mmCIF file of C-alpha atoms in Angstrom:
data_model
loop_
_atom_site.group_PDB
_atom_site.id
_atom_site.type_symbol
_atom_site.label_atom_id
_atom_site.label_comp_id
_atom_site.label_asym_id
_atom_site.label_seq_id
_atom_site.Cartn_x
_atom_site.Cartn_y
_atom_site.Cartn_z
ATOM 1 C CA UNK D 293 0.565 64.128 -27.132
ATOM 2 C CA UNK D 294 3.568 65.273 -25.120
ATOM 3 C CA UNK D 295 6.014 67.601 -27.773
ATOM 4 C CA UNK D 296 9.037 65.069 -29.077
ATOM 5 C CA UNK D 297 12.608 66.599 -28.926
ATOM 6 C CA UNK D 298 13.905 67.239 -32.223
ATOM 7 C CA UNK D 299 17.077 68.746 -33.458
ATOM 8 C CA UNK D 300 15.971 69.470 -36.744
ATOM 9 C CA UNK D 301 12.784 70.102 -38.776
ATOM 10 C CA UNK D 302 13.004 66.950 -40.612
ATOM 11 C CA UNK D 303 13.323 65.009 -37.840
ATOM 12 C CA UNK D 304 9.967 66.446 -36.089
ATOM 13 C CA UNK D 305 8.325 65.995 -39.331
ATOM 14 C CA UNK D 306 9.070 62.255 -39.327
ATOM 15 C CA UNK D 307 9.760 61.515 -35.778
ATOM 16 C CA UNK D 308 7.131 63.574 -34.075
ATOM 17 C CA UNK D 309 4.229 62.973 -36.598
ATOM 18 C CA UNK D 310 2.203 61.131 -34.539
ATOM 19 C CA UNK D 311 -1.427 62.186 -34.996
ATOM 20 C CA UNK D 312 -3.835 65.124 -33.365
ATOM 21 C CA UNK D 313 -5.476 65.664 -30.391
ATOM 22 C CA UNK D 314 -6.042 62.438 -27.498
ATOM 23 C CA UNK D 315 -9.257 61.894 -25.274
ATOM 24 C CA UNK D 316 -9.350 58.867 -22.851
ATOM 25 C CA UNK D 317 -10.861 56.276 -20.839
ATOM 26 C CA UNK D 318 -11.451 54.661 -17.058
ATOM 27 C CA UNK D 319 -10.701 50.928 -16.169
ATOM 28 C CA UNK D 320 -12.224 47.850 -15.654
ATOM 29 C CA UNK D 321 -11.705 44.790 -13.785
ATOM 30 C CA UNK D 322 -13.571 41.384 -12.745
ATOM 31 C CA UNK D 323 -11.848 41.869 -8.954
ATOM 32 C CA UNK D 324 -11.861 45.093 -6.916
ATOM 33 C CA UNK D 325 -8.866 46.752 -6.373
ATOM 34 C CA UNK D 326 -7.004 50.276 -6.102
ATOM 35 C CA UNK D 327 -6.927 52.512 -8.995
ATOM 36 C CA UNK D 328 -9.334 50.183 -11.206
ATOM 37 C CA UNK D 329 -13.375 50.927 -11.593
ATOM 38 C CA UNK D 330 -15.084 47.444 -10.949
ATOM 39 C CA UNK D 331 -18.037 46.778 -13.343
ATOM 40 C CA UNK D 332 -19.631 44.281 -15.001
ATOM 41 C CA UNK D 333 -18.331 41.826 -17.822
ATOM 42 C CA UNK D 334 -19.159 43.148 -21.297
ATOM 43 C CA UNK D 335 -20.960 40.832 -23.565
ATOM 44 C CA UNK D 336 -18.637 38.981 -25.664
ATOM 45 C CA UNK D 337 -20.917 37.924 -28.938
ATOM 46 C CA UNK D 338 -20.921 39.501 -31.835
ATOM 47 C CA UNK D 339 -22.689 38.094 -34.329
ATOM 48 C CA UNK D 340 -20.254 39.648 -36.954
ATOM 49 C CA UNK D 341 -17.420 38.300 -35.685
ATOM 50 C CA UNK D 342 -14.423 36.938 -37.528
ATOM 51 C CA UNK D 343 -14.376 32.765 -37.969
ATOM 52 C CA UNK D 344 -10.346 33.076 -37.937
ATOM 53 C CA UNK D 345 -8.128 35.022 -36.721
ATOM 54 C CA UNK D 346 -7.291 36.012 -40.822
ATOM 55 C CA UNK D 347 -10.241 38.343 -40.561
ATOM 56 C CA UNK D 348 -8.309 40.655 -38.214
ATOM 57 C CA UNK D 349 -4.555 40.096 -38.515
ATOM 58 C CA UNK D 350 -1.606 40.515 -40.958
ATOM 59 C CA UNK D 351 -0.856 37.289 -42.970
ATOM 60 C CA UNK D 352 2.498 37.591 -42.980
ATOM 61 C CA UNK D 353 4.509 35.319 -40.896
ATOM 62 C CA UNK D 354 8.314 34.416 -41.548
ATOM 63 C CA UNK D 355 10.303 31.779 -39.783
ATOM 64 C CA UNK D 356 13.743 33.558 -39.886
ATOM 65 C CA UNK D 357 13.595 34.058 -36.004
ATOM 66 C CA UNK D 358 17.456 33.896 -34.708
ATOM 67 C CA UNK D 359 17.638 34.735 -31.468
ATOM 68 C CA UNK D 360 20.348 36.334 -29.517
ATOM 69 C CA UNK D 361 22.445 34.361 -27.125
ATOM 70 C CA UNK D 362 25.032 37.094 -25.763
ATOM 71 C CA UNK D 363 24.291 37.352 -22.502
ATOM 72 C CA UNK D 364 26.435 36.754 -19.401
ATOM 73 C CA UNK D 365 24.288 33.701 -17.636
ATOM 74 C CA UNK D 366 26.357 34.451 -14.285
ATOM 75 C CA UNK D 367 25.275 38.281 -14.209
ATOM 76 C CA UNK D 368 22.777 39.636 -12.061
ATOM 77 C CA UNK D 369 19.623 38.393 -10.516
ATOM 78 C CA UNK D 370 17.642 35.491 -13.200
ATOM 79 C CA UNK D 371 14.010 34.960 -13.838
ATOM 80 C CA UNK D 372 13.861 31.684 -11.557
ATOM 81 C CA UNK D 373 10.305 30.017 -11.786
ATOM 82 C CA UNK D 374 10.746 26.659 -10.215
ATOM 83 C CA UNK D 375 10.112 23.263 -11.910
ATOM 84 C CA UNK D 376 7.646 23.193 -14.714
ATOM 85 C CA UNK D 377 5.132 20.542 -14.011
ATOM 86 C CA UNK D 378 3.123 21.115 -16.686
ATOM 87 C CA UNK D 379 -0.023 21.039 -15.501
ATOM 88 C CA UNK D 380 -0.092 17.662 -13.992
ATOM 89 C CA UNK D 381 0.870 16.493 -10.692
ATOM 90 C CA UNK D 382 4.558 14.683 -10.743
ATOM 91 C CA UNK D 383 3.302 12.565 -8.062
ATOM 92 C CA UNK D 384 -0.091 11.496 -8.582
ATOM 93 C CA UNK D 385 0.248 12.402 -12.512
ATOM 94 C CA UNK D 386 -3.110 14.370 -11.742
ATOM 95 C CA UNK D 387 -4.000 17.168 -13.534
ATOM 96 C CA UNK D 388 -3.277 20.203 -10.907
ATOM 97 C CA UNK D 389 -6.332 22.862 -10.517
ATOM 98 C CA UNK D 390 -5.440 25.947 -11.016
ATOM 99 C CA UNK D 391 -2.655 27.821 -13.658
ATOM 100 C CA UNK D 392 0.901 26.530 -13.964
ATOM 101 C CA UNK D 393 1.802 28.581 -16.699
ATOM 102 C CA UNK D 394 1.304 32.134 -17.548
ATOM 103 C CA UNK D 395 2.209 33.672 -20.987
ATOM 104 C CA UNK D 396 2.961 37.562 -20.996
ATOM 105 C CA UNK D 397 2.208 39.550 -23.949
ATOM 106 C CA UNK D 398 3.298 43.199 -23.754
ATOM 107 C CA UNK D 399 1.904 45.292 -27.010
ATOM 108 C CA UNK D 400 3.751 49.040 -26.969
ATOM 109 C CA UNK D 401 2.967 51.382 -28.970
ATOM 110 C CA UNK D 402 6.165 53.057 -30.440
ATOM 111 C CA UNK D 403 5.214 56.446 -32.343
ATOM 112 C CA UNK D 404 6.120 59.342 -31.582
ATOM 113 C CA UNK D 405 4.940 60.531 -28.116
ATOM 114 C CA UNK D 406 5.559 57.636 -26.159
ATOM 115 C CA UNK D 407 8.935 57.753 -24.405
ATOM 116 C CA UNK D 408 7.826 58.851 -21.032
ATOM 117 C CA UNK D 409 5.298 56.225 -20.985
ATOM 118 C CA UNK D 410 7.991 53.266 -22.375
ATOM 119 C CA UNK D 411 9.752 54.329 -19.245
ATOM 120 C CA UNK D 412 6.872 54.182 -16.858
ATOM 121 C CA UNK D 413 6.358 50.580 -18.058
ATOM 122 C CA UNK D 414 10.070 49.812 -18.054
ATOM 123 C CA UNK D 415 9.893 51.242 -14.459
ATOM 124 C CA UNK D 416 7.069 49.148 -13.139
ATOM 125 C CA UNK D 417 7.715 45.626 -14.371
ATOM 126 C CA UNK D 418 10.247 44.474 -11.635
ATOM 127 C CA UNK D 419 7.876 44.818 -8.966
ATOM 128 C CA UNK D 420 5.064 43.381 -10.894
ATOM 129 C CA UNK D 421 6.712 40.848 -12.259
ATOM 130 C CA UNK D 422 8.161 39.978 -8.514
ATOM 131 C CA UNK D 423 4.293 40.737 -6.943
ATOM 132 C CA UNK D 424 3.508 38.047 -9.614
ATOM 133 C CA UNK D 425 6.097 35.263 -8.688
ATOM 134 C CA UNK D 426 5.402 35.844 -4.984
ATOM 135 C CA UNK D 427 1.471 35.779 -5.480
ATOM 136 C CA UNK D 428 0.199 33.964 -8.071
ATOM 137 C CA UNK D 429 0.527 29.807 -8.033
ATOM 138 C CA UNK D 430 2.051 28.873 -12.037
ATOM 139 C CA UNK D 431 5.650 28.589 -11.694
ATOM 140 C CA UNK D 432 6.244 29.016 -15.494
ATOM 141 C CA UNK D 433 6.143 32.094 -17.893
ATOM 142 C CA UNK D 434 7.146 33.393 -21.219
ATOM 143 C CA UNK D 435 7.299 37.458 -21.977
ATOM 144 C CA UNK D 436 7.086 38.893 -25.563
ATOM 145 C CA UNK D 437 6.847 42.393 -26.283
ATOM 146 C CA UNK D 438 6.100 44.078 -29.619
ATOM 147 C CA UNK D 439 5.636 46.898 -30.579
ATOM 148 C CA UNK D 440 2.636 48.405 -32.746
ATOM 149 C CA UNK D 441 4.195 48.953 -36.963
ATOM 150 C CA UNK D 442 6.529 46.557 -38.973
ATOM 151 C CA UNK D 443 8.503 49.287 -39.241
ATOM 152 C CA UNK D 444 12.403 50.104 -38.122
ATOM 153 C CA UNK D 445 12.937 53.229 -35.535
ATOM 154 C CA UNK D 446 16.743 52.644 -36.214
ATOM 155 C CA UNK D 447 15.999 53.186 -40.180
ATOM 156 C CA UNK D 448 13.266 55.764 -39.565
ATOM 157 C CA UNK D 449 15.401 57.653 -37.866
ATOM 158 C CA UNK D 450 18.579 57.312 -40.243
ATOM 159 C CA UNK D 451 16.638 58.227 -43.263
ATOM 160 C CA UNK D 452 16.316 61.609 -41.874
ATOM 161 C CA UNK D 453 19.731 62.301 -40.571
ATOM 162 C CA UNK D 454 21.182 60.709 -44.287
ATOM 163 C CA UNK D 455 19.619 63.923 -45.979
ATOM 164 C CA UNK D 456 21.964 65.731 -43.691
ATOM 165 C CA UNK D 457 24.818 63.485 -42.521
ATOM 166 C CA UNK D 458 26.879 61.240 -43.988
ATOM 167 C CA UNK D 459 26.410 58.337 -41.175
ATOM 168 C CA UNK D 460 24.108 57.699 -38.978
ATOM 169 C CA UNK D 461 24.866 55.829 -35.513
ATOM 170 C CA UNK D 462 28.264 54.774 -37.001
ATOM 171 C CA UNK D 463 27.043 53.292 -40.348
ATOM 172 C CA UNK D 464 27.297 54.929 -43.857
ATOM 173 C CA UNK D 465 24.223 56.392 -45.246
ATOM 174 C CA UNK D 466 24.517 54.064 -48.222
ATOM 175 C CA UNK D 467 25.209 50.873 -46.069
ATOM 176 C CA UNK D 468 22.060 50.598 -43.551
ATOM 177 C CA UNK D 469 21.304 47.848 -42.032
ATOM 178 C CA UNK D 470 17.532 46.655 -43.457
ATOM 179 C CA UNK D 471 15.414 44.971 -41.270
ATOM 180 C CA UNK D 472 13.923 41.431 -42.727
ATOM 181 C CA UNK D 473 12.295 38.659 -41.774
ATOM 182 C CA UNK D 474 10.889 38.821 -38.312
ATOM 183 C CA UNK D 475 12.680 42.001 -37.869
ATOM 184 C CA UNK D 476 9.854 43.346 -40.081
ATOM 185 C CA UNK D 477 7.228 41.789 -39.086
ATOM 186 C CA UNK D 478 4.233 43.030 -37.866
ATOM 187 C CA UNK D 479 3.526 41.451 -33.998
ATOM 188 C CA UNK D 480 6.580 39.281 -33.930
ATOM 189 C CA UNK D 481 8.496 39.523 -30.561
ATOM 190 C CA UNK D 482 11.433 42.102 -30.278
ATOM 191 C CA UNK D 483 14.699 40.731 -29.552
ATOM 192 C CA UNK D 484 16.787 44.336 -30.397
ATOM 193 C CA UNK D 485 16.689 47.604 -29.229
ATOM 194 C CA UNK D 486 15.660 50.574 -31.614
ATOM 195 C CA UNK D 487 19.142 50.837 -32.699
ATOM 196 C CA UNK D 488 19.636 47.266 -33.164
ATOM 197 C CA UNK D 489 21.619 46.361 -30.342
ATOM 198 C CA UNK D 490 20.976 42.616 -28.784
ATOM 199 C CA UNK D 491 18.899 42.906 -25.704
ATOM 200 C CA UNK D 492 20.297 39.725 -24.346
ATOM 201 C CA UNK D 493 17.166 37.255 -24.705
ATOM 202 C CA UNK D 494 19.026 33.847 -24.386
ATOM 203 C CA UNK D 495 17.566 30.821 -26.457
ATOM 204 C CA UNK D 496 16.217 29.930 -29.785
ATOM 205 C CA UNK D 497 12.893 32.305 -29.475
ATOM 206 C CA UNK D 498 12.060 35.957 -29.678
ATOM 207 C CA UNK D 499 10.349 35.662 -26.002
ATOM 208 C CA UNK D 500 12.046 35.494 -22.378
ATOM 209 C CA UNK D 501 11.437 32.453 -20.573
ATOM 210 C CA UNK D 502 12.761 30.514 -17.367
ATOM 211 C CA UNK D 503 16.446 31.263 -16.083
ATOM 212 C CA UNK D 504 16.343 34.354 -18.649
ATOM 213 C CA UNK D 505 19.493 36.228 -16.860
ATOM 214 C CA UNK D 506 18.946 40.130 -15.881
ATOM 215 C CA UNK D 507 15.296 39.753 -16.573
ATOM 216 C CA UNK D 508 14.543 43.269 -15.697
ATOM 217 C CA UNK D 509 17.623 44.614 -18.236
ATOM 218 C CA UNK D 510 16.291 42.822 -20.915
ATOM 219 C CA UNK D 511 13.350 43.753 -20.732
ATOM 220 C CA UNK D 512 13.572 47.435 -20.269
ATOM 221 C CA UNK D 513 15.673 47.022 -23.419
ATOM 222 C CA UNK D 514 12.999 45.371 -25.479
ATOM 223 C CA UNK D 515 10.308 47.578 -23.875
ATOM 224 C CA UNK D 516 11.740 50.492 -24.768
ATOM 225 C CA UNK D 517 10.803 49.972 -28.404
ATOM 226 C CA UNK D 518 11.577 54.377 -29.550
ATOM 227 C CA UNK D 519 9.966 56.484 -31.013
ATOM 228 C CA UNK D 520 10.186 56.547 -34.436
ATOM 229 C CA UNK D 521 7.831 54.302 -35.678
ATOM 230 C CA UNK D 522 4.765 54.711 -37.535
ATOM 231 C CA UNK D 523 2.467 57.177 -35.818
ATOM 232 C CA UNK D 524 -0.536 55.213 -37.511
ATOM 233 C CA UNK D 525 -0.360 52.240 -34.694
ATOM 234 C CA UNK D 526 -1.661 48.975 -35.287
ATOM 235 C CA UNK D 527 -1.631 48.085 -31.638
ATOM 236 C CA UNK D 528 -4.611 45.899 -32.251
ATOM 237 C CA UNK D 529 -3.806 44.181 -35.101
ATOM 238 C CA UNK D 530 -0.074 43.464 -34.109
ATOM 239 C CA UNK D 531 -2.008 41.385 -30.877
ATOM 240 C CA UNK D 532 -3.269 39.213 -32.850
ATOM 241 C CA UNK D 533 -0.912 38.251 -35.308
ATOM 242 C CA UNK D 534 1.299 37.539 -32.623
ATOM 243 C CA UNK D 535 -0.538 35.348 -31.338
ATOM 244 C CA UNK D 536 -2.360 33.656 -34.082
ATOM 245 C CA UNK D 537 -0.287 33.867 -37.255
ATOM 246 C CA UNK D 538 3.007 34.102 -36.165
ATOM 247 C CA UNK D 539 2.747 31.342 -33.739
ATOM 248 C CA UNK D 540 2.472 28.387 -35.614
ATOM 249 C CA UNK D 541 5.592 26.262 -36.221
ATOM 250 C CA UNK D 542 8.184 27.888 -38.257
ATOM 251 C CA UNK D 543 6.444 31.366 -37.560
ATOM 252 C CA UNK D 544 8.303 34.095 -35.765
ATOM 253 C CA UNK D 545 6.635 33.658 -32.404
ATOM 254 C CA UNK D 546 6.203 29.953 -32.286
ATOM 255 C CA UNK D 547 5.707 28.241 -29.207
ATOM 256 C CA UNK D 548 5.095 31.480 -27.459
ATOM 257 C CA UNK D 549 1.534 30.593 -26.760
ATOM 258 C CA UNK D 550 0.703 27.914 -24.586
ATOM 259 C CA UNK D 551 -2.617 25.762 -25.137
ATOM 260 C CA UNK D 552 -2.474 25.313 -20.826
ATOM 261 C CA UNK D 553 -1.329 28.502 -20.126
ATOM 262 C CA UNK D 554 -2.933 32.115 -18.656
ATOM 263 C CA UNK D 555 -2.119 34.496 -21.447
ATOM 264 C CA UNK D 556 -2.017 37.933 -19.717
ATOM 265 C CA UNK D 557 -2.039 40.713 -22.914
ATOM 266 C CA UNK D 558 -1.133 44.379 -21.807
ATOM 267 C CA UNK D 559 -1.816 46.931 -24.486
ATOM 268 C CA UNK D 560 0.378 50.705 -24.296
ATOM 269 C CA UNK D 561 -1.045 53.080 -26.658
ATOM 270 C CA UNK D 562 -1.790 57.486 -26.295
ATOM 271 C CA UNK D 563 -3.863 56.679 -29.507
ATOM 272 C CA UNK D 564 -7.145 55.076 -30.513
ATOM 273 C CA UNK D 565 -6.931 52.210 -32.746
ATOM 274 C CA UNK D 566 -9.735 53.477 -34.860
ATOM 275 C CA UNK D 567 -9.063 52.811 -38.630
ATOM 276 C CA UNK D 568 -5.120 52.010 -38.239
ATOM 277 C CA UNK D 569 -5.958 47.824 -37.088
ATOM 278 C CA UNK D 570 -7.963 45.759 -39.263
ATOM 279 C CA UNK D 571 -11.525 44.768 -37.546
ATOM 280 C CA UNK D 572 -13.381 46.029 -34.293
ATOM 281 C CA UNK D 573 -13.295 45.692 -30.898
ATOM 282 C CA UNK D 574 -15.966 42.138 -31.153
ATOM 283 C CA UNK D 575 -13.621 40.619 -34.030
ATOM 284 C CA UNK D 576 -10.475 41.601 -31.833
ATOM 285 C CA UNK D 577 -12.006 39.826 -28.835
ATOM 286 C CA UNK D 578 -12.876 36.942 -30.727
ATOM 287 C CA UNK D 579 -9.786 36.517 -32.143
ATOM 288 C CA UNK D 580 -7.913 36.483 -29.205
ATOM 289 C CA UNK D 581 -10.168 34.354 -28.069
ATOM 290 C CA UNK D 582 -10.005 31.884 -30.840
ATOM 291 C CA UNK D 583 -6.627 31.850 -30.340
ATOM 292 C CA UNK D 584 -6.773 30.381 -26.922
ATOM 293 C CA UNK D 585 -8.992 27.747 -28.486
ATOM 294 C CA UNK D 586 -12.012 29.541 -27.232
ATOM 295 C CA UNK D 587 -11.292 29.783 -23.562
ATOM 296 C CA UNK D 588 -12.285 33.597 -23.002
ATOM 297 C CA UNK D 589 -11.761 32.981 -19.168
ATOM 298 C CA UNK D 590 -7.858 31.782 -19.743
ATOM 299 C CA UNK D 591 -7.338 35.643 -20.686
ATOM 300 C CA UNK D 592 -6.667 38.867 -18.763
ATOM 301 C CA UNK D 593 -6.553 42.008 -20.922
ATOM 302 C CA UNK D 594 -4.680 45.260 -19.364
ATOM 303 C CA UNK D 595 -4.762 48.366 -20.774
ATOM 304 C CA UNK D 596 -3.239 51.343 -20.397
ATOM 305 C CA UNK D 597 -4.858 54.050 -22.556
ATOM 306 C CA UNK D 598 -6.190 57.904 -22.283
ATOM 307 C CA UNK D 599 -9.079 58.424 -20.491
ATOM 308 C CA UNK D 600 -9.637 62.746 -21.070
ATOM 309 C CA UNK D 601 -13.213 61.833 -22.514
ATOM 310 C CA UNK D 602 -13.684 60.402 -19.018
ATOM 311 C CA UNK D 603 -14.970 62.814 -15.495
ATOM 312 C CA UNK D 604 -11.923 63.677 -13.820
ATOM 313 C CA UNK D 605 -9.539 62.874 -16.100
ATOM 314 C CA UNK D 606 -6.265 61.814 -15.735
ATOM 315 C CA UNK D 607 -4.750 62.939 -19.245
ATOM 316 C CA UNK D 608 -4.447 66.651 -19.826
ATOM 317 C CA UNK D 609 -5.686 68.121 -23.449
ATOM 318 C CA UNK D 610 -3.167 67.138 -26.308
ATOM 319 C CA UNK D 611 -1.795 64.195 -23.955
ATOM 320 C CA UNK D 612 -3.700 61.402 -25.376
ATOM 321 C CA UNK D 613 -6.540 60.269 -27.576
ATOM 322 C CA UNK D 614 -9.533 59.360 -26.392
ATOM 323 C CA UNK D 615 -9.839 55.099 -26.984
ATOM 324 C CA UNK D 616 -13.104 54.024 -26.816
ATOM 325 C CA UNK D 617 -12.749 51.116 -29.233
ATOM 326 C CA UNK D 618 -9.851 50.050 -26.832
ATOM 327 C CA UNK D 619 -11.914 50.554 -23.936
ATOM 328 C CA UNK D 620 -14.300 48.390 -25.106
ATOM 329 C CA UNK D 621 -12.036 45.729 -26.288
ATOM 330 C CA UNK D 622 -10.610 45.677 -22.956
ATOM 331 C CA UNK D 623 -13.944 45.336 -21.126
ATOM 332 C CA UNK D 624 -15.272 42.554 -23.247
ATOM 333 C CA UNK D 625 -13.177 40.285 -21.457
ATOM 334 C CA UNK D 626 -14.309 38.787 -17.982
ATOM 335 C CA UNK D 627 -10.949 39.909 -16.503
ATOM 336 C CA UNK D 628 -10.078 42.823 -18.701
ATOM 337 C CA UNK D 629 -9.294 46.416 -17.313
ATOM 338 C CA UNK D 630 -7.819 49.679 -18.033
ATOM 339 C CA UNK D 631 -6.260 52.808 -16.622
ATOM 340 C CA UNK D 632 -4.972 56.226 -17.853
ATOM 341 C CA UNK D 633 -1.704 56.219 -19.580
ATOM 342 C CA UNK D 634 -0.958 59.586 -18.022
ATOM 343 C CA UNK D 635 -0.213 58.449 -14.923
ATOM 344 C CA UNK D 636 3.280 58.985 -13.675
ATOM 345 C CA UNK D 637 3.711 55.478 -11.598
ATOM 346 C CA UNK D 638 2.107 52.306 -13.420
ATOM 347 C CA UNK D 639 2.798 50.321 -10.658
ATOM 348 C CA UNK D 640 -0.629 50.859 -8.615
ATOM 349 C CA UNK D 641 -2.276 49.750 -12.003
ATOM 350 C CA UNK D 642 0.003 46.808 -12.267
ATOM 351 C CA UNK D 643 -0.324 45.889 -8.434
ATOM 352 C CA UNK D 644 -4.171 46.433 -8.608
ATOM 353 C CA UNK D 645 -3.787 43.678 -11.363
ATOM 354 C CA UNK D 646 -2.124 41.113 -9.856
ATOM 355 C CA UNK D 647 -5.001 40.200 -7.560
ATOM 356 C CA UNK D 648 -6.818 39.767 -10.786
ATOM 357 C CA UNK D 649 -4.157 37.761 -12.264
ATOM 358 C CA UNK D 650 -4.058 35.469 -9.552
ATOM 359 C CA UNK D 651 -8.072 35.377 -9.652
ATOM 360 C CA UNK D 652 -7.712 34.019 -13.113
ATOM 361 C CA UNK D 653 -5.253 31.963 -12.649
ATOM 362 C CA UNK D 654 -6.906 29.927 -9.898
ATOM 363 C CA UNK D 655 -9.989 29.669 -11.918
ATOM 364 C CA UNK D 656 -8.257 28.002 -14.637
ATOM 365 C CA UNK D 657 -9.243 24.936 -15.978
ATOM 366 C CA UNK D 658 -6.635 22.993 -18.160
ATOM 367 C CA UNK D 659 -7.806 21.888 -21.177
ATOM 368 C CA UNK D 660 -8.615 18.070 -21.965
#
């Protein structure tokens, strides 16, 4: 992992604990394009898969989900989609072939070593999200992203600097805001920054959706989830809560996913999920599927882990762990790929994935 910062020796001990050595991975895509390995799609049974989703997710779910309402609606450019049909043809009342509706799930990883790679991602999403809108045919979206502990960077952070300061970021040691509820909960969608400041998400829900103002903004604020959380991730298991869990009504996330919607899930990790997530790569896959109601091809799975176990690597020693329980996870799917974290400019990745996107999204069937 890349060295962290620090002012003090407490602070690395906590901040920068994030575990060993990384090796990595290659990627994987149902459509050719640049910067992603085409193969096959992996086989999806697994004959010791989980029933439920309970068999690989948190239980906790919490319906204390206020939502910020601060921004300026007037500033800057907005996430326009167009009219949401809904599937169905206003004219004919037909259903309409094809996605309308996408559902974006980003899953960062916020431990220790990741604040280049927050910024890479930060970086890239305008002009993927743009490549999207101009490319692909649904007109309506939602974006979540959490991050991978149910912990608080903001507190993390301040329970160092209390054993030396008496405040920390302008509140007294003894009067720290806790975070409760949704706030700490494992997989439910970030509406703050690390150090609690409103990121602007207008609406009732902890996900951006149409007319969001300054999408971009907002979302390099909730992207950018720090630094200081647990450096045992539970990238894996946070997926799935979100989107099983936590998104029935009166959970955290609810009506994030979408029955007739794409759900496109883009995982951010320099570590392996190898004993941190409850489960495996199968009973991951099969909950996520389960969660679409068992519509494996309504999913696209991106991931963007290290690949120095891989020829020609892109990840120097010490940069990242090698992920091959990601890798597979992320192969499993019939439009799943991956590429090295390491790399300085996500955006070939995220163009490369459009095309598969919009693949998917054609070849959607809506259910009934």
């Amino acid at each position: 992992m890349r060295p962290l910062p620090c002012t003090c020796a407490a602070l690395l001990l906590l901040a920068c604990g994030d575990s060993g050595s990384r090796d990595t991975v290659t990627t994987t895509s149902a459509a050719s394009a640049a910067s992603i390995t085409v193969t096959a799609p992996g086989d999806t049974t697994d004959t010791a898969a989980p029933t439920s989703s309970a068999d690989v997710t948190d239980s906790a779910t919490d319906s204390n989900s206020g939502a910020n309402t601060s921004a300026d609606p007037t500033a800057g450019p907005k996430f326009d989609v167009g009219k949401d049909t809904g599937g169905v043809d206003p004219d004919t009342g037909e259903p309409v072939a094809g996605c309308q509706k996408i559902d974006f799930l980003f899953v960062v990883d916020n431990s220790g070593s990741m604040e280049d790679e927050q910024q890479s991602l930060a970086t890239s999403f305008d002009g993927f999200i743009t490549s999207i809108q101009n490319t692909v045919k649904a007109e309506d979206y939602h974006i979540m992203v959490i991050d991978t502990d149910a912990g608080s960077s903001f507190l993390q952070e301040c329970l160092v600097l209390c054993t030396l300061l008496p405040n920390c970021q302008g509140y007294p040691c003894n009067m720290l805001p806790t975070p409760e509820g949704c706030d700490a909960t494992l997989g439910a969608g970030l509406l703050q920054n690390p150090k609690g400041e409103a990121c602007g998400i207008v609406g009732d829900d902890r996900y951006m959706v149409d007319g969001q103002p300054n999408l971009s903004k907002a979302f390099e604020c909730v992207a950018k989830v720090g630094t200081n959380g647990d450096g045992s991730e539970r990238p894996m298991e946070a997926m799935i809560a979100a989107v099983s869990t936590l998104n029935v009504p009166a959970a955290c996330n609810e009506g994030f996913l979408r029955n007739d919607a794409l759900l496109v899930v883009t995982f951010i990790t320099d570590e392996e999920d190898d004993v941190e997530s409850k489960g495996s790569p199968p009973g991951w896959q099969a909950g996520l599927v389960a969660a679409k109601k068992g519509a494996e091809s309504s999913i696209v799975v991106l991931g963007l882990i290290g690949d120095n176990d891989q020829p020609n690597p892109t990840c120097a020693e010490g940069e990242a762990e090698a992920s091959p329980r990601l890798r597979t996870f992320a192969e499993s799917f019939t439009y799943g790929s991956w590429a090295p974290i390491c790399s300085l400019d996500y955006a070939p990745f995220f163009d490369a994935a459009v095309s598969v996107i919009d693949t998917a999204c054609k070849e959607f069937e809506p259910p009934g």
